[in-house]
mmCIF file of C-alpha atoms in Angstrom:
data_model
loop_
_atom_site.group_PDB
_atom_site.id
_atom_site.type_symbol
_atom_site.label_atom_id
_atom_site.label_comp_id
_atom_site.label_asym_id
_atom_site.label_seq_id
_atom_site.Cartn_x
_atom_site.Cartn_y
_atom_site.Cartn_z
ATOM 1 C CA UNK A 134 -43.792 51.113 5.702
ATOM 2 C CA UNK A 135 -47.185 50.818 7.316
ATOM 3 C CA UNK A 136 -48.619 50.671 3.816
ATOM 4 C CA UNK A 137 -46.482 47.832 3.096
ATOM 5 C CA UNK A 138 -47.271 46.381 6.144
ATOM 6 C CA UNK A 139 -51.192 46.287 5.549
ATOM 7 C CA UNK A 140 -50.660 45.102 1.841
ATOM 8 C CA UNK A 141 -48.284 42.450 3.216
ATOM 9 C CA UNK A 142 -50.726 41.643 5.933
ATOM 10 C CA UNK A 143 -53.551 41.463 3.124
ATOM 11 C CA UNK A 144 -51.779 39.142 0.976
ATOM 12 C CA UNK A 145 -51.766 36.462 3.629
ATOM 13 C CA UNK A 146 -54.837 36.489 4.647
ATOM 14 C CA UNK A 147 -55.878 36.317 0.646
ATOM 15 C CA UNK A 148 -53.327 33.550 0.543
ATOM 16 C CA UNK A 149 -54.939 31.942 3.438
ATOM 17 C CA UNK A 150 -58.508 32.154 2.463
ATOM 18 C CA UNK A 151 -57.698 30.924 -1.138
ATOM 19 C CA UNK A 152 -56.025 27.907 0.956
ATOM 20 C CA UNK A 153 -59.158 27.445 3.038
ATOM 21 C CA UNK A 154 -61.228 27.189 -0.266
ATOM 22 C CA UNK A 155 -58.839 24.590 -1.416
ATOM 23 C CA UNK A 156 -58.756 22.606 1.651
ATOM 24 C CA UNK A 157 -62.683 22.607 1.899
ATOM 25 C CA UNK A 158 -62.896 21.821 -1.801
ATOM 26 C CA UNK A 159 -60.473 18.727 -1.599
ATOM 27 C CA UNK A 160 -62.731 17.842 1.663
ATOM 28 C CA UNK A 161 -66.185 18.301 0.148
ATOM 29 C CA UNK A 162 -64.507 16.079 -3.150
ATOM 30 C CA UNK A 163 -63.366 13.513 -0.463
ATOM 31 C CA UNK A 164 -66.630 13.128 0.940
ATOM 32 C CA UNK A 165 -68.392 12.842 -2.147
ATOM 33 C CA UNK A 166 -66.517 9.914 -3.659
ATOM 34 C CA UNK A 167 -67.786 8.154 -0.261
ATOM 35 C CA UNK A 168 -70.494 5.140 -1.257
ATOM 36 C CA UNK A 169 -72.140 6.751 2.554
ATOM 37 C CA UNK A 170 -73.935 9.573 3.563
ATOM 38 C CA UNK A 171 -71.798 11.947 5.617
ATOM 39 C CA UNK A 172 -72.900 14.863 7.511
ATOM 40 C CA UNK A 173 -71.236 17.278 9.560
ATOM 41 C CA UNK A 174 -72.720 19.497 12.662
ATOM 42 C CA UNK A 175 -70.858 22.318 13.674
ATOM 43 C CA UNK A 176 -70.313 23.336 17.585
ATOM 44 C CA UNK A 177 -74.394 24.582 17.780
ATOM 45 C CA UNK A 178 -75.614 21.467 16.159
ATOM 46 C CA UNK A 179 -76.127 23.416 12.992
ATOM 47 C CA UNK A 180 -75.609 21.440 9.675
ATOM 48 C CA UNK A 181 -72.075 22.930 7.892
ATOM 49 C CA UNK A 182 -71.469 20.459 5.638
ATOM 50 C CA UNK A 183 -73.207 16.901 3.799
ATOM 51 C CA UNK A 184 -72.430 14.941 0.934
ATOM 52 C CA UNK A 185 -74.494 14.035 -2.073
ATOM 53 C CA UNK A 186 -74.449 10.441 -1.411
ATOM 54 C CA UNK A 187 -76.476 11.731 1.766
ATOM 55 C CA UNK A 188 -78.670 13.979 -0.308
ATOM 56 C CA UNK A 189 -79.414 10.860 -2.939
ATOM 57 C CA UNK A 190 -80.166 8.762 0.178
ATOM 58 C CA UNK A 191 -82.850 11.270 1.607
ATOM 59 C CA UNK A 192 -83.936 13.566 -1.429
ATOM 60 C CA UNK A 193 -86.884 15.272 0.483
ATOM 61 C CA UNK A 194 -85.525 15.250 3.939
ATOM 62 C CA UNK A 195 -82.097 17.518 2.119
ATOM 63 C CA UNK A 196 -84.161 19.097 -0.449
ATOM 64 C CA UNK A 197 -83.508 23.055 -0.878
ATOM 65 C CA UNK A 198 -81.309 24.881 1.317
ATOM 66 C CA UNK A 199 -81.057 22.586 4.195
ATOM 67 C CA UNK A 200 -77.338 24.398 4.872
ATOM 68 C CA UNK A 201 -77.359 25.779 8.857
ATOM 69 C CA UNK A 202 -80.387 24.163 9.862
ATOM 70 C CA UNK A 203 -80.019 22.755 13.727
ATOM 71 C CA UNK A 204 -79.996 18.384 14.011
ATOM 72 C CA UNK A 205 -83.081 18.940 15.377
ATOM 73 C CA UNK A 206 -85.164 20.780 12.913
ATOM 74 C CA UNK A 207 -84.029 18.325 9.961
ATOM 75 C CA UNK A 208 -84.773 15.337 12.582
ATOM 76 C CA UNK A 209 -88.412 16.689 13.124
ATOM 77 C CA UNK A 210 -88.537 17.159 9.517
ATOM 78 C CA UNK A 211 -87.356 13.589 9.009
ATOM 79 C CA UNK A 212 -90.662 12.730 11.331
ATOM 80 C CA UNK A 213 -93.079 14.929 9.672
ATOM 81 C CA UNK A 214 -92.004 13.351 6.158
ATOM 82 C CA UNK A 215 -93.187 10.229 7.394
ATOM 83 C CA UNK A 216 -89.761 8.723 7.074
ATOM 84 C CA UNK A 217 -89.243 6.881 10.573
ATOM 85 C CA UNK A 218 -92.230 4.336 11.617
ATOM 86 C CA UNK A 219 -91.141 3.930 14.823
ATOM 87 C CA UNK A 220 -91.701 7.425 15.896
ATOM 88 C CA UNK A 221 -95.416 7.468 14.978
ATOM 89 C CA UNK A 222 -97.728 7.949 17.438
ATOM 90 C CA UNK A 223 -94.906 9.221 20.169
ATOM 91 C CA UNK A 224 -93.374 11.828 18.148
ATOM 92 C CA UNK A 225 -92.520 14.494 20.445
ATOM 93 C CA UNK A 226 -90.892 11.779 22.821
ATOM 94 C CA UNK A 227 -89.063 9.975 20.465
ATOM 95 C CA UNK A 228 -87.358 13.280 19.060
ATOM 96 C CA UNK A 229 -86.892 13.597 22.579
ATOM 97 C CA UNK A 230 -85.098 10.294 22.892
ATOM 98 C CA UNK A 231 -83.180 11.084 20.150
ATOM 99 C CA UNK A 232 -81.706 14.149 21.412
ATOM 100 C CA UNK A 233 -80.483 12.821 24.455
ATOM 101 C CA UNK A 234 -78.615 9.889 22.829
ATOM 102 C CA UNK A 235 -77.692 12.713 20.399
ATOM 103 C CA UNK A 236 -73.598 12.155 20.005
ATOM 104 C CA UNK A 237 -72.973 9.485 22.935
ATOM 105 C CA UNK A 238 -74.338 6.401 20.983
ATOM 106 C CA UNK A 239 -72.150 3.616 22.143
ATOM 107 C CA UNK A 240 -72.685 1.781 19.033
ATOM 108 C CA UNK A 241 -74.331 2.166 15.609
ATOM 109 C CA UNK A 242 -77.853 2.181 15.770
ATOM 110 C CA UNK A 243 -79.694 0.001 13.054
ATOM 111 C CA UNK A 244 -82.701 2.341 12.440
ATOM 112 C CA UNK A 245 -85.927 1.344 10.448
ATOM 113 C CA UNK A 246 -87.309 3.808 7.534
ATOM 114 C CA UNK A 247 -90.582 4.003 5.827
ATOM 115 C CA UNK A 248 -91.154 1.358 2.755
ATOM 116 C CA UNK A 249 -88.836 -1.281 5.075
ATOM 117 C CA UNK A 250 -85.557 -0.023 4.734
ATOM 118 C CA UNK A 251 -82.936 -0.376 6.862
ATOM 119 C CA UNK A 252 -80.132 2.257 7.585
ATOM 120 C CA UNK A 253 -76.996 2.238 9.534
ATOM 121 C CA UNK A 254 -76.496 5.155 11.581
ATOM 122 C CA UNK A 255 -72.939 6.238 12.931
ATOM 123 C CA UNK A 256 -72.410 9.429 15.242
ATOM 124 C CA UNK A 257 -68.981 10.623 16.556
ATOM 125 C CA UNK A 258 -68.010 13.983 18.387
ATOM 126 C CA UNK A 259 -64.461 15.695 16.893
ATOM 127 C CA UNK A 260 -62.081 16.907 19.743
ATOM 128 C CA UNK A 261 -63.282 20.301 18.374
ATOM 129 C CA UNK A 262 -66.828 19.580 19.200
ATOM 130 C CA UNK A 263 -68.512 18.851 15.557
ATOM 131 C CA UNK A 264 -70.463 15.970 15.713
ATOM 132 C CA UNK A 265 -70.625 14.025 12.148
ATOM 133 C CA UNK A 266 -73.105 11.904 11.033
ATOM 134 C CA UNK A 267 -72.774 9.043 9.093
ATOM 135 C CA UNK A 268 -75.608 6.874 7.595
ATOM 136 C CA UNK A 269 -75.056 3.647 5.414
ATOM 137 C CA UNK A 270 -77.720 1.501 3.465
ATOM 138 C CA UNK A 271 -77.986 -1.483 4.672
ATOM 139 C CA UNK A 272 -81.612 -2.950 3.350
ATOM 140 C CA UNK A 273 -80.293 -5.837 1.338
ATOM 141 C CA UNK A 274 -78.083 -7.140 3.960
ATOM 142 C CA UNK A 275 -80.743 -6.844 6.537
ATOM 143 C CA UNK A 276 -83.858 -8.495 4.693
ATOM 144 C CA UNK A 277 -81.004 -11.739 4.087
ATOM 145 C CA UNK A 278 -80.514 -11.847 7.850
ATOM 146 C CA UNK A 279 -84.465 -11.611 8.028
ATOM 147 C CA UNK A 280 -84.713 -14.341 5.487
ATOM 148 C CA UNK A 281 -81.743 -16.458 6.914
ATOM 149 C CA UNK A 282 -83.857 -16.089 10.331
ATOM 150 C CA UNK A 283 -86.927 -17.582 8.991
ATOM 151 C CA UNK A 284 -85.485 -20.459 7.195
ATOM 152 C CA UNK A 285 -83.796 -21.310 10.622
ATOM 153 C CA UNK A 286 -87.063 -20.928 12.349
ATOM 154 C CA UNK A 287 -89.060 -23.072 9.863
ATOM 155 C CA UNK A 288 -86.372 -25.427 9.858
ATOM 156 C CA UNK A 289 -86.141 -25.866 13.534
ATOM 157 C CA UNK A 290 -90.284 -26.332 13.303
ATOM 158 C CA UNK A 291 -89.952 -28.559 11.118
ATOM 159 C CA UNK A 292 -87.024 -30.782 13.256
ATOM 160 C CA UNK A 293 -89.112 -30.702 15.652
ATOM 161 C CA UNK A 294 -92.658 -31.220 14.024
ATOM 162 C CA UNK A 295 -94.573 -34.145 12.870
ATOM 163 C CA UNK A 296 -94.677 -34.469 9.348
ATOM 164 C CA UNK A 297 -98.153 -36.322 9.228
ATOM 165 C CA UNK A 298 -99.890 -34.691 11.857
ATOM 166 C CA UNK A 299 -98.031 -31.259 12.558
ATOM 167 C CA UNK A 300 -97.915 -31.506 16.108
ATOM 168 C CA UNK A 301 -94.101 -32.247 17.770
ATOM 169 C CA UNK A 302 -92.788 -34.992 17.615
ATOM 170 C CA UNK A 303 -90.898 -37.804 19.627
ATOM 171 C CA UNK A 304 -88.062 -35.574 20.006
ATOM 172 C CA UNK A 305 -89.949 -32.398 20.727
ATOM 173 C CA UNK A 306 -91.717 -34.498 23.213
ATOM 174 C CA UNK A 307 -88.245 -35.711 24.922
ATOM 175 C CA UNK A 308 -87.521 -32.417 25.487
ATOM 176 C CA UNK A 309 -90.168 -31.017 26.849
ATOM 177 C CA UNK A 310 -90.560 -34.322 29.155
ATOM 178 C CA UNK A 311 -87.626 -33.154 30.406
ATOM 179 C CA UNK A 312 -87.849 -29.982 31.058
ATOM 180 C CA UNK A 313 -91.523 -30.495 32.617
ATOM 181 C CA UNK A 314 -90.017 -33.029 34.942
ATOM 182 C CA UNK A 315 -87.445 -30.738 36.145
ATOM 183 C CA UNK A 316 -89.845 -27.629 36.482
ATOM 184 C CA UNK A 317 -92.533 -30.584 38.761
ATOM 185 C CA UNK A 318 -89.008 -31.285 40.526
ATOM 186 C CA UNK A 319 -87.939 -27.731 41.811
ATOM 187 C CA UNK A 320 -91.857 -27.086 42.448
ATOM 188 C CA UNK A 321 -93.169 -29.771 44.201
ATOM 189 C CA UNK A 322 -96.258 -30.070 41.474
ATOM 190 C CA UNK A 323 -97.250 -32.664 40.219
ATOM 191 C CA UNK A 324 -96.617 -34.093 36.532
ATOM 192 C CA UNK A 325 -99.819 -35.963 34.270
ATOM 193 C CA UNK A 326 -98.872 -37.805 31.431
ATOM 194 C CA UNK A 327 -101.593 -38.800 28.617
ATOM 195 C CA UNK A 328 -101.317 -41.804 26.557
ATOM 196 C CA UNK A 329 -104.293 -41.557 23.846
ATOM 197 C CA UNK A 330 -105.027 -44.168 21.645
ATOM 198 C CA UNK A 331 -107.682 -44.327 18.539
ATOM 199 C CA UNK A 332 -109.849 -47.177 19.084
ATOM 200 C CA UNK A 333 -109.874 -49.695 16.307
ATOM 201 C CA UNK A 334 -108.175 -47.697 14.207
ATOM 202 C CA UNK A 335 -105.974 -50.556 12.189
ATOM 203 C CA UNK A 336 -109.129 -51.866 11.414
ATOM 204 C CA UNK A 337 -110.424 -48.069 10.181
ATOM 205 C CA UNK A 338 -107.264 -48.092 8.461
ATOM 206 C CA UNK A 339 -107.651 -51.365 6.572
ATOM 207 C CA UNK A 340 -111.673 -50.595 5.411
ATOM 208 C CA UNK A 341 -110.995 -47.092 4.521
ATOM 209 C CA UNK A 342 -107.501 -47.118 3.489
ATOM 210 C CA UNK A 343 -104.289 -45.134 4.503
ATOM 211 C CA UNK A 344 -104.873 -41.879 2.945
ATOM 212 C CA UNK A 345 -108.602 -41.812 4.780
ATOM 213 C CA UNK A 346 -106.367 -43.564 7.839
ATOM 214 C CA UNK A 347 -103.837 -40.331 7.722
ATOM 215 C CA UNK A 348 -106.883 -37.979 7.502
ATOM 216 C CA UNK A 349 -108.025 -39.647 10.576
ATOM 217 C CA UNK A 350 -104.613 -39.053 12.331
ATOM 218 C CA UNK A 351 -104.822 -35.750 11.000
ATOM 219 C CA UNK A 352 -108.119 -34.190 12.813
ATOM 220 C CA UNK A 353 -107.765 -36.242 16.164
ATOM 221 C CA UNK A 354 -104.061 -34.465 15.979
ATOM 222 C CA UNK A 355 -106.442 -30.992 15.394
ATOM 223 C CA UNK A 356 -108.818 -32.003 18.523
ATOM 224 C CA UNK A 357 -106.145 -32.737 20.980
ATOM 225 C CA UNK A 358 -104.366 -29.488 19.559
ATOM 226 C CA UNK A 359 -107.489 -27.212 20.932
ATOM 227 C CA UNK A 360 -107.421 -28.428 23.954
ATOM 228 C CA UNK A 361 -103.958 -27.266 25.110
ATOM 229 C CA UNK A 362 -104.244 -24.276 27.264
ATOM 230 C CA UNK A 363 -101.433 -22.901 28.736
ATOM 231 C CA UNK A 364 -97.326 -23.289 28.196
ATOM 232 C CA UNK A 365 -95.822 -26.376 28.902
ATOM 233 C CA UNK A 366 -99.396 -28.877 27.573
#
């Protein structure tokens, strides 16, 4: 009976390892088929399982046996590879950084990597105390925003920009009237207003004609331009 006992007791936990294997198999076949890199940290911080979408994303940082290794040996590898500018120069307290917002981000962090790519970090804690690790490619969508900002920043010079001259204009002027006269107000300053005028320059205009006449415009714009000082000229 005993015998029977221990081969009965065998058999289950055969049957139960064999449904471990399966149950990590369909999970490590799951994560793979993910278009993100996935990695999971077991209860010491030590690396248990990763994807290959992860290991295609960061071929040096994952290569060899990377398996077990702590969060924050492969993040001071990261560093020493060169892969994160922002932590040049203050590497020992950026790690350090790192570590303490290690699993309590309150929202993705958006994190910079060498050659100006742009990654998407995620970081959750399981109730059982694994922290995973999620990191999505986000360069293209990035460098649009980028580009989206600078045509709204041109475009807003521009609005408010002389064409001719390329100083601001009558409505760049109205607005900073404004908000000169209000700042005078509140301190009890005074406000100076300059009215400059080109001496006989129709009559420049009319001998040397308009494109000599724009010139004209064009480097008194320049002179007036170098003597502004300080905010609010």
């Amino acid at each position: 009976q005993a015998m029977a006992q221990a081969l009965e007791s065998r058999h289950m936990l055969e049957q139960t390892r064999q449904e471990a294997e399966k149950a990590t198999e369909l999970l490590a076949g799951a994560l793979d088929a993910l278009p993100i890199g996935i990695a999971i940290f077991d209860t010491s911080d030590r690396l248990v399982i990763r994807n290959e979408y992860l290991g295609d994303m960061f071929p040096e940082l994952y290569a060899g046996d990377c398996m077990q290794q702590s969060f924050e040996a492969l993040l001071r590898r990261e560093v020493r590879l060169g892969l994160l500018p922002e932590a040049v120069g203050q590497e020992d307290a950026w790690i350090a950084r790192r570590m303490r917002e290690r699993g309590a981000l309150p929202q993705p962090l958006l994190q910079r990597q060498a050659g100006d790519r742009w990654i998407h970090i995620y970081e959750v804690r399981t109730p059982q105390g694994f922290k995973v690790l999620a990191r999505a490619e986000v360069t293209d969508l990035v460098r649009k925003e980028q580009q989206l900002a600078q045509a709204n920043e041109q475009l807003a010079r521009q609005t408010a920009t002389d064409g001719l001259t390329g100083i601001a204009n009558r409505r760049r002027f109205d607005e900073t009237l404004a908000v000169e006269w209000a700042r005078a107000a509140r301190s009890g300053h005074s406000l100076s207003l300059l009215i400059v005028d080109i001496d006989h320059f129709k009559r420049f205009n009319d001998h040397y004609g308009h494109v000599a006449g724009d010139a004209c415009l064009r480097r008194v714009a320049r002179v007036l331009g170098r003597c502004v000082r300080r905010a609010g000229e």
